[in-house]
Coordinates of C-alpha atoms in Angstrom, one line a residue:
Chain A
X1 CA 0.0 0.0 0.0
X2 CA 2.9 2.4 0.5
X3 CA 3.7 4.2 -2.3
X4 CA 7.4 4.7 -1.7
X5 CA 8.3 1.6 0.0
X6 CA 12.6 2.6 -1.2
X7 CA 12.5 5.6 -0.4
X8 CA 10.7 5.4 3.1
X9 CA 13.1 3.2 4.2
X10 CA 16.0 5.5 3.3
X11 CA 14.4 7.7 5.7
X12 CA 14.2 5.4 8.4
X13 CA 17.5 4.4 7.9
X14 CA 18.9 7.7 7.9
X15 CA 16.7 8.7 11.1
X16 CA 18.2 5.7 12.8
X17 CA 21.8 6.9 12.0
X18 CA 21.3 10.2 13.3
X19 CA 19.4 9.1 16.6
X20 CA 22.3 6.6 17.0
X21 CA 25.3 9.2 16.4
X22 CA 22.8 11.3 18.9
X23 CA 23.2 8.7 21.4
X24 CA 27.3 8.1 21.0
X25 CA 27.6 11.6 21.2
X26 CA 26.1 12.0 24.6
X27 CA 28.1 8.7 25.7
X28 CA 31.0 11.0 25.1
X29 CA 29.3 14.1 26.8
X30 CA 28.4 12.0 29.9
X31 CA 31.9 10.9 30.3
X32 CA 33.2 13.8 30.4
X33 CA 30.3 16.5 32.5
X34 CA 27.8 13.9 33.8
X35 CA 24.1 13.4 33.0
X36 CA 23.6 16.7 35.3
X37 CA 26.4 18.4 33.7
X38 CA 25.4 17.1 30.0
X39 CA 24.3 20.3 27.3
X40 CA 22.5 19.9 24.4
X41 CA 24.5 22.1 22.3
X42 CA 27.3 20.1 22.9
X43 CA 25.7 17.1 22.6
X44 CA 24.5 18.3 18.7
X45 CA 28.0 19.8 18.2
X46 CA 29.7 16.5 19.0
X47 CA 27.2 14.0 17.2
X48 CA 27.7 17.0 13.7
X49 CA 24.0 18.2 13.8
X50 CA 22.0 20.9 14.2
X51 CA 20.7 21.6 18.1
X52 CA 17.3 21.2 17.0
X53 CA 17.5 17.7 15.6
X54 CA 18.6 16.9 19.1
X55 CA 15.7 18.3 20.4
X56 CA 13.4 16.9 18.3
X57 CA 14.8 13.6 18.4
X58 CA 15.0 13.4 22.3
X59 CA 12.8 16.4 23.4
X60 CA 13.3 15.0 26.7
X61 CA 16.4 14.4 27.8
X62 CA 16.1 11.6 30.5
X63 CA 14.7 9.6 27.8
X64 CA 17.7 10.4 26.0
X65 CA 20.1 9.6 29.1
X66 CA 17.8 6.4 29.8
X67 CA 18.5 4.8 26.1
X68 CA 21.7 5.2 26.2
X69 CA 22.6 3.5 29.6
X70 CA 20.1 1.2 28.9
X71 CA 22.0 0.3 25.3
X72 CA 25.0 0.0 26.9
X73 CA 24.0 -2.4 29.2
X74 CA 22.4 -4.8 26.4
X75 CA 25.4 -4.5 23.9
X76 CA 27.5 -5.8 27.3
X77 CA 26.0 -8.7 27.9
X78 CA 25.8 -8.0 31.8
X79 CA 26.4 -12.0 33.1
X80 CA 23.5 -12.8 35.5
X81 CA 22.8 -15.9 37.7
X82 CA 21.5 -18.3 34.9
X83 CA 24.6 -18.3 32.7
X84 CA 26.6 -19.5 36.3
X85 CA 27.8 -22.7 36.2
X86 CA 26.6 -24.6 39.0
X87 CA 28.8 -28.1 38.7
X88 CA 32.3 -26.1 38.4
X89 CA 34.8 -25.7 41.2
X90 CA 34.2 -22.1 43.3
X91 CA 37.6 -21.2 42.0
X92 CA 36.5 -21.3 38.5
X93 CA 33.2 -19.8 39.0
X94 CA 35.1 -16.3 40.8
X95 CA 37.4 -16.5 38.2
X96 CA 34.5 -16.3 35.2
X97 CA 32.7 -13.9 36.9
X98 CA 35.9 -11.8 37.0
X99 CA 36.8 -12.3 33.3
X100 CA 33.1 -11.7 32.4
X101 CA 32.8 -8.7 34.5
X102 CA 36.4 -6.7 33.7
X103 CA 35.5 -7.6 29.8
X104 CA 32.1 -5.0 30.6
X105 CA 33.9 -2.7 32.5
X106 CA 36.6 -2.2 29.8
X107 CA 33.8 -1.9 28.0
X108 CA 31.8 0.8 29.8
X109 CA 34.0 2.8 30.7
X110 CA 32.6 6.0 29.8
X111 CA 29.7 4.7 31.5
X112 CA 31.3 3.8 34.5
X113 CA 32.7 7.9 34.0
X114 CA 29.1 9.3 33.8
X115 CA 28.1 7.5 36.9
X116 CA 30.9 8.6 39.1
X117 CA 29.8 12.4 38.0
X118 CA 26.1 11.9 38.4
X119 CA 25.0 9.2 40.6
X120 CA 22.3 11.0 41.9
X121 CA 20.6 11.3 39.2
X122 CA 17.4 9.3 38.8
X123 CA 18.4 7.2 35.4
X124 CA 21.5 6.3 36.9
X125 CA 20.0 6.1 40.5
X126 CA 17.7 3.3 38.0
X127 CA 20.2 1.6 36.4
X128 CA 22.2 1.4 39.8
X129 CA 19.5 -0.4 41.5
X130 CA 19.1 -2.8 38.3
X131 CA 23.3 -3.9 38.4
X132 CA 23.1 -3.6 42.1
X133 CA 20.4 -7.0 41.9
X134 CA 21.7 -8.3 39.1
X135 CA 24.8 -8.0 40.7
X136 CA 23.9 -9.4 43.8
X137 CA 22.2 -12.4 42.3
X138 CA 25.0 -13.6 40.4
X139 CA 27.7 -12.8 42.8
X140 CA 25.5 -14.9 45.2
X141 CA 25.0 -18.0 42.4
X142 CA 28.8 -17.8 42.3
X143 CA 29.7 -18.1 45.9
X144 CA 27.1 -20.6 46.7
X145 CA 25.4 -21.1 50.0
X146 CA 28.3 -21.9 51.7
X147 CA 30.2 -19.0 50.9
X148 CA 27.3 -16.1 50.5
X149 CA 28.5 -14.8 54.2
X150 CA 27.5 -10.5 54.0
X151 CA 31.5 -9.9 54.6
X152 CA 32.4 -12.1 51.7
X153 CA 30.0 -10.1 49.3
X154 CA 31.7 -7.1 50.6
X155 CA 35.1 -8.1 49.2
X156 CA 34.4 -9.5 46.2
X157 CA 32.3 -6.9 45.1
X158 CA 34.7 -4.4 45.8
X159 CA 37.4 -6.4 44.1
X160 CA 35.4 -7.2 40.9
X161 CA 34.7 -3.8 40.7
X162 CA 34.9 -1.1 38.0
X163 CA 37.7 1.2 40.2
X164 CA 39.6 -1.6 41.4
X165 CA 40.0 -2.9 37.6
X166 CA 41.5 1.0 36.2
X167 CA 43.7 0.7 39.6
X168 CA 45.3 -2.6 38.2
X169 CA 45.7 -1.6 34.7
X170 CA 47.1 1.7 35.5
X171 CA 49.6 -0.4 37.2
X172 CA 50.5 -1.8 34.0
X173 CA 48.6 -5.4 34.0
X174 CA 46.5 -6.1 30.9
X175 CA 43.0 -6.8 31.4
X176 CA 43.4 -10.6 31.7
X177 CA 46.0 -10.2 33.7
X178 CA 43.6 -8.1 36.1
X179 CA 40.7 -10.1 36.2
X180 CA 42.7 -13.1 36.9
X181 CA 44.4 -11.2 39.6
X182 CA 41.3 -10.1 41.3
X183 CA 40.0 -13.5 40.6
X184 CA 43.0 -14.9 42.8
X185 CA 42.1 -12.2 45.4
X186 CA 38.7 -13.1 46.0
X187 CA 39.8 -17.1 46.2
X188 CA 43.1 -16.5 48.6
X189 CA 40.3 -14.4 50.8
X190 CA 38.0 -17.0 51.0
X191 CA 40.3 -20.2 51.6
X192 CA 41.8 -17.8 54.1
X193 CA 38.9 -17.3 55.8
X194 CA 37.5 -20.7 56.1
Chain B
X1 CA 67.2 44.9 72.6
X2 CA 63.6 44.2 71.2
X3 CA 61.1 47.5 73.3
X4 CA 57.9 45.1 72.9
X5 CA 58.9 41.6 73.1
X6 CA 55.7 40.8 74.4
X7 CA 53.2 42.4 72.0
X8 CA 55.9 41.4 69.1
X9 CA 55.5 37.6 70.3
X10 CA 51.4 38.6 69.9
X11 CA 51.8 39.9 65.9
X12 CA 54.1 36.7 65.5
X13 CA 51.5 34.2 66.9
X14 CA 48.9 36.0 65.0
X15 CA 50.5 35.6 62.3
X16 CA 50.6 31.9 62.3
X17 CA 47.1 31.6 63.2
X18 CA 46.0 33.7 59.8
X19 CA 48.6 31.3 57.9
X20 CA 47.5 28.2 59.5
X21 CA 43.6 29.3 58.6
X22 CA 44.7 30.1 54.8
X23 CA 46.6 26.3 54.7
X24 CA 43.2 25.1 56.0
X25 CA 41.2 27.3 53.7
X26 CA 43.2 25.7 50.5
X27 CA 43.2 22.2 51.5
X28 CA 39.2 22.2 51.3
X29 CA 39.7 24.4 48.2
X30 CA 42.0 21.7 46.2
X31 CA 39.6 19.1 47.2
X32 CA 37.0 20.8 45.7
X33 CA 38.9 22.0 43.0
X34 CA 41.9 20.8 42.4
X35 CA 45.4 22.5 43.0
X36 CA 44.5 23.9 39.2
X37 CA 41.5 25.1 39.5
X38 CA 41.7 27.0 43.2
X39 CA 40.9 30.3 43.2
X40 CA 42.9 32.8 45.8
X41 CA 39.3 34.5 46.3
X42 CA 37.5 31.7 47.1
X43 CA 40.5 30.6 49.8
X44 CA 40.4 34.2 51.5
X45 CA 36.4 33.8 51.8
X46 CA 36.7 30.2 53.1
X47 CA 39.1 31.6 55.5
X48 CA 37.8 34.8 56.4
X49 CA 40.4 36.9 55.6
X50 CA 40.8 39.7 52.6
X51 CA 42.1 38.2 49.5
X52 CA 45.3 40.7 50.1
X53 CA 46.1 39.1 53.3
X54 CA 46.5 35.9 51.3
X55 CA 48.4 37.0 48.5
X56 CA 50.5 38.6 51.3
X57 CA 51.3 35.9 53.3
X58 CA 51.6 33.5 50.0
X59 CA 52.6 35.2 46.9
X60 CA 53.0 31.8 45.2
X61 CA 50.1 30.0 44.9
X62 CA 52.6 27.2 44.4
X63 CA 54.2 27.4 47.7
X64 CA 51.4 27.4 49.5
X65 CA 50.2 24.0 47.3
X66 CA 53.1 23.2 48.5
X67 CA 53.3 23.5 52.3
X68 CA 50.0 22.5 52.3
X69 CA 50.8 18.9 50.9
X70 CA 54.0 18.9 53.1
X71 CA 52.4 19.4 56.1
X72 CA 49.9 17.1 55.7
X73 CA 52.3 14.0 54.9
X74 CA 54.2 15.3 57.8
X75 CA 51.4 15.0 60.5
X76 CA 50.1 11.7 59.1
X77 CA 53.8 10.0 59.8
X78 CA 53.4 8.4 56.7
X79 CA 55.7 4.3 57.9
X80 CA 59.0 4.2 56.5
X81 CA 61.0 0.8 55.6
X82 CA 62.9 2.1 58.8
X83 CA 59.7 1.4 61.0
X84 CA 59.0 -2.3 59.8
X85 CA 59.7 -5.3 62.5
X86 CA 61.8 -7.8 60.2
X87 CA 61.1 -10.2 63.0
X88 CA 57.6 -10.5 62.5
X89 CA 55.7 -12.6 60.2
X90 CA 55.1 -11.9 56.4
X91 CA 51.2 -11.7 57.9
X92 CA 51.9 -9.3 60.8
X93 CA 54.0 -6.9 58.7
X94 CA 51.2 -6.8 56.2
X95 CA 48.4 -6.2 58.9
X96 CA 50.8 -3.2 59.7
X97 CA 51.0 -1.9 57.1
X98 CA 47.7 -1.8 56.1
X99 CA 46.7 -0.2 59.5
X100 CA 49.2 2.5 59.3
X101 CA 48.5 3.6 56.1
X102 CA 44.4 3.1 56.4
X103 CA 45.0 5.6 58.9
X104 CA 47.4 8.0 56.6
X105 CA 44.3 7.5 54.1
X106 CA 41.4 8.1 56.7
X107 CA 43.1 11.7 57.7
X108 CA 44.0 12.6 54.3
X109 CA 41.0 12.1 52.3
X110 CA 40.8 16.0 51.2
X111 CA 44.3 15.4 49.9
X112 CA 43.2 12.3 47.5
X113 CA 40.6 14.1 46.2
X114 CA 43.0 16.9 45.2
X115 CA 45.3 14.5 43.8
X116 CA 42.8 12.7 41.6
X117 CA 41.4 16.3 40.5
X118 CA 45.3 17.6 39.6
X119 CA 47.3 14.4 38.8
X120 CA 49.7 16.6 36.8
X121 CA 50.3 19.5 39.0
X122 CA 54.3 20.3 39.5
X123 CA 53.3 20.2 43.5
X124 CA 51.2 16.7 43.6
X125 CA 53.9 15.3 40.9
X126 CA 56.5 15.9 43.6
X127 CA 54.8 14.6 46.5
X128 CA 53.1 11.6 44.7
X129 CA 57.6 11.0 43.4
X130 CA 58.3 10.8 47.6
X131 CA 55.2 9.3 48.3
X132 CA 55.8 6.3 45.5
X133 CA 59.3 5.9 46.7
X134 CA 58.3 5.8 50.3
X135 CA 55.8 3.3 49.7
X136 CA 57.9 1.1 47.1
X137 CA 60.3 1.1 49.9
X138 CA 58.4 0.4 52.9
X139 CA 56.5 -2.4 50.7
X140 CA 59.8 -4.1 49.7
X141 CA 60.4 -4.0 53.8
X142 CA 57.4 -5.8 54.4
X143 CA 57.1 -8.2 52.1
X144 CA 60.8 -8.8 52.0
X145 CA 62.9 -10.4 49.7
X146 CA 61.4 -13.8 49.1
X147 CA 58.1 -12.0 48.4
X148 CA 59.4 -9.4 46.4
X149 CA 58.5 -9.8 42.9
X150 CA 56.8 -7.0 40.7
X151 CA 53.1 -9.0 40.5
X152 CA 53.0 -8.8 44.5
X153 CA 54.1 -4.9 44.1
X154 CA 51.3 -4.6 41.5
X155 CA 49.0 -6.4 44.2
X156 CA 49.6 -5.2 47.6
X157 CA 49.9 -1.5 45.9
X158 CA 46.2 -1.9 44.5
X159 CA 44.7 -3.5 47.4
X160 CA 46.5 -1.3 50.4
X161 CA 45.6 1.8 48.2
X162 CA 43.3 5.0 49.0
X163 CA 40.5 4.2 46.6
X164 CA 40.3 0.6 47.7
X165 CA 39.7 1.7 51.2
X166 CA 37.5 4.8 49.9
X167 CA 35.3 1.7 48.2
X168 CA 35.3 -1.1 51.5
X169 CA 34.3 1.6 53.5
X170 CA 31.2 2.5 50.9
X171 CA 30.5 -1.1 51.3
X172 CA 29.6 -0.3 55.3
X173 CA 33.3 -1.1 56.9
X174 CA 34.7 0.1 59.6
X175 CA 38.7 1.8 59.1
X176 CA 39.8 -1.3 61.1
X177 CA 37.9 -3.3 59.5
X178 CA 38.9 -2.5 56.1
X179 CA 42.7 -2.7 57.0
X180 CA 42.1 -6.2 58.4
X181 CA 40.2 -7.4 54.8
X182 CA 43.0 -5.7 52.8
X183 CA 46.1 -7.1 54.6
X184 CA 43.8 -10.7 54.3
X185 CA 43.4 -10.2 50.6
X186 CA 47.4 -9.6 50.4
X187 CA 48.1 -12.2 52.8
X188 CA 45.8 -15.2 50.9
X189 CA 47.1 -13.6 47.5
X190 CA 50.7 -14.3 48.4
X191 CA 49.8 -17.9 49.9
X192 CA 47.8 -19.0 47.0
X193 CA 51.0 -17.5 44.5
X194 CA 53.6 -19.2 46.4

């Protein structure tokens, strides 16, 4: 029934490009001024399009800030407590759940910028409390009943962590090398404590 | 052959009191701020003196950067390699260390945020030059020389580091607390390695 079946799509497609260079624009402008901080003049000026197409695009810009922390966290693959492996040793389930974690953080790290300069702000206070379960659940699935003490979720979550990660590859390991070393970490703390 | 000793000793003492408030004034300043970014205004308003009085007393912004990171690593009694117990156990000197510099950590927090926020500032380049040799030397000390290798270096940095405390005690930990779980993560690293 559409009379310019070609041609519509082109428009679509061209939409979707611009919304998308929208969105990796304000990755960039998060990073570096925060969701709070964020302007949408620079945003346009970064993504190479006029302020208005911004606007119109994402009049609001929570929803704006909301589909890009939300994209982030899809194209990441965010491991959760079904993909744990319930019949391998504790050892190897830490040290998955290390690898698996460091590969998102190298991966969000602008992400991981934007929250440190805005985590009041209600989309990330959202997305907080989402990782904060998620994390929770599969930190938990990896530790197992035996292990799930409150002090032992308090290490490991503060050694699997986004800050501890940058602190080991400023110090010149690659990010193998850190997720195995924070792996080891987390398993010398545990057989030490029990 | 002084006529007012007495009210002389006064202007002297008052002297230091203004200076001490303006050292006080700037080290909440650079934690806001940064060393870069502090503004001699905004130090003479946070101490409650004229802005001339500051200028006065410290015509280089620099110096005063300066004394104000001195002083603050001299108060704290940052330990020395001179101070470790080559006696005691790999564990003990570990859990000492940890505690003694948790506690340099805990009293200068307004100093790591004005390192983080001015990383390349001639002043925080020289005192972060002492402060790594200190530290590389004190760790060597304690982990000695069967433990030295550069991956334990790497380690024991990360883990018995300001932001790693910053983040245990975010997790709900007391300062002792997080000393003890940071000298056990070092402590059932270096087991599980060796």
């Amino acid at each position: 029934m559409s009379p310019r079946p070609y041609r519509m799509g082109k428009r679509a497609e061209s939409v979707a490009r611009t919304r998308a260079a929208i969105r990796e624009a304000a990755r960039d402008e998060y990073a570096e001024t925060g969701i709070d901080g964020a302007s949408m003049q620079s945003i346009a000026r970064r993504a190479g399009v006029a302020p208005g197409t911004v606007l119109y695009q994402y009049p609001d810009p929570d929803e704006l800030a909301r589909e890009v922390i939300q994209e982030s966290t899809r194209v990441m693959k965010v491991p959760t407590a079904a993909d744990v492996d319930a019949d391998a040793s504790l050892a190897s389930r830490v040290r998955w759940l290390a690898h698996e974690l460091f590969r998102v953080y190298a991966g969000t790290e602008r992400e991981y910028q934007a929250w440190s300069r805005s985590r009041t702000h209600p989309v990330i206070a959202e997305s907080d409390a989402w990782y904060a379960r998620t994390y929770q659940e599969v930190l938990g699935a990896v530790l197992g009943p035996e292990h799930a003490d409150p002090r032992a979720f308090q290490v490991a979550s503060a050694v699997i962590d986004p800050g501890f990660r940058a602190n080991l590859v400023a110090r010149g390991m690659s990010d193998d090398e850190a997720a195995d070393t924070a792996a080891d970490l987390v398993i010398g703390w545990v057989e030490l404590a029990s």
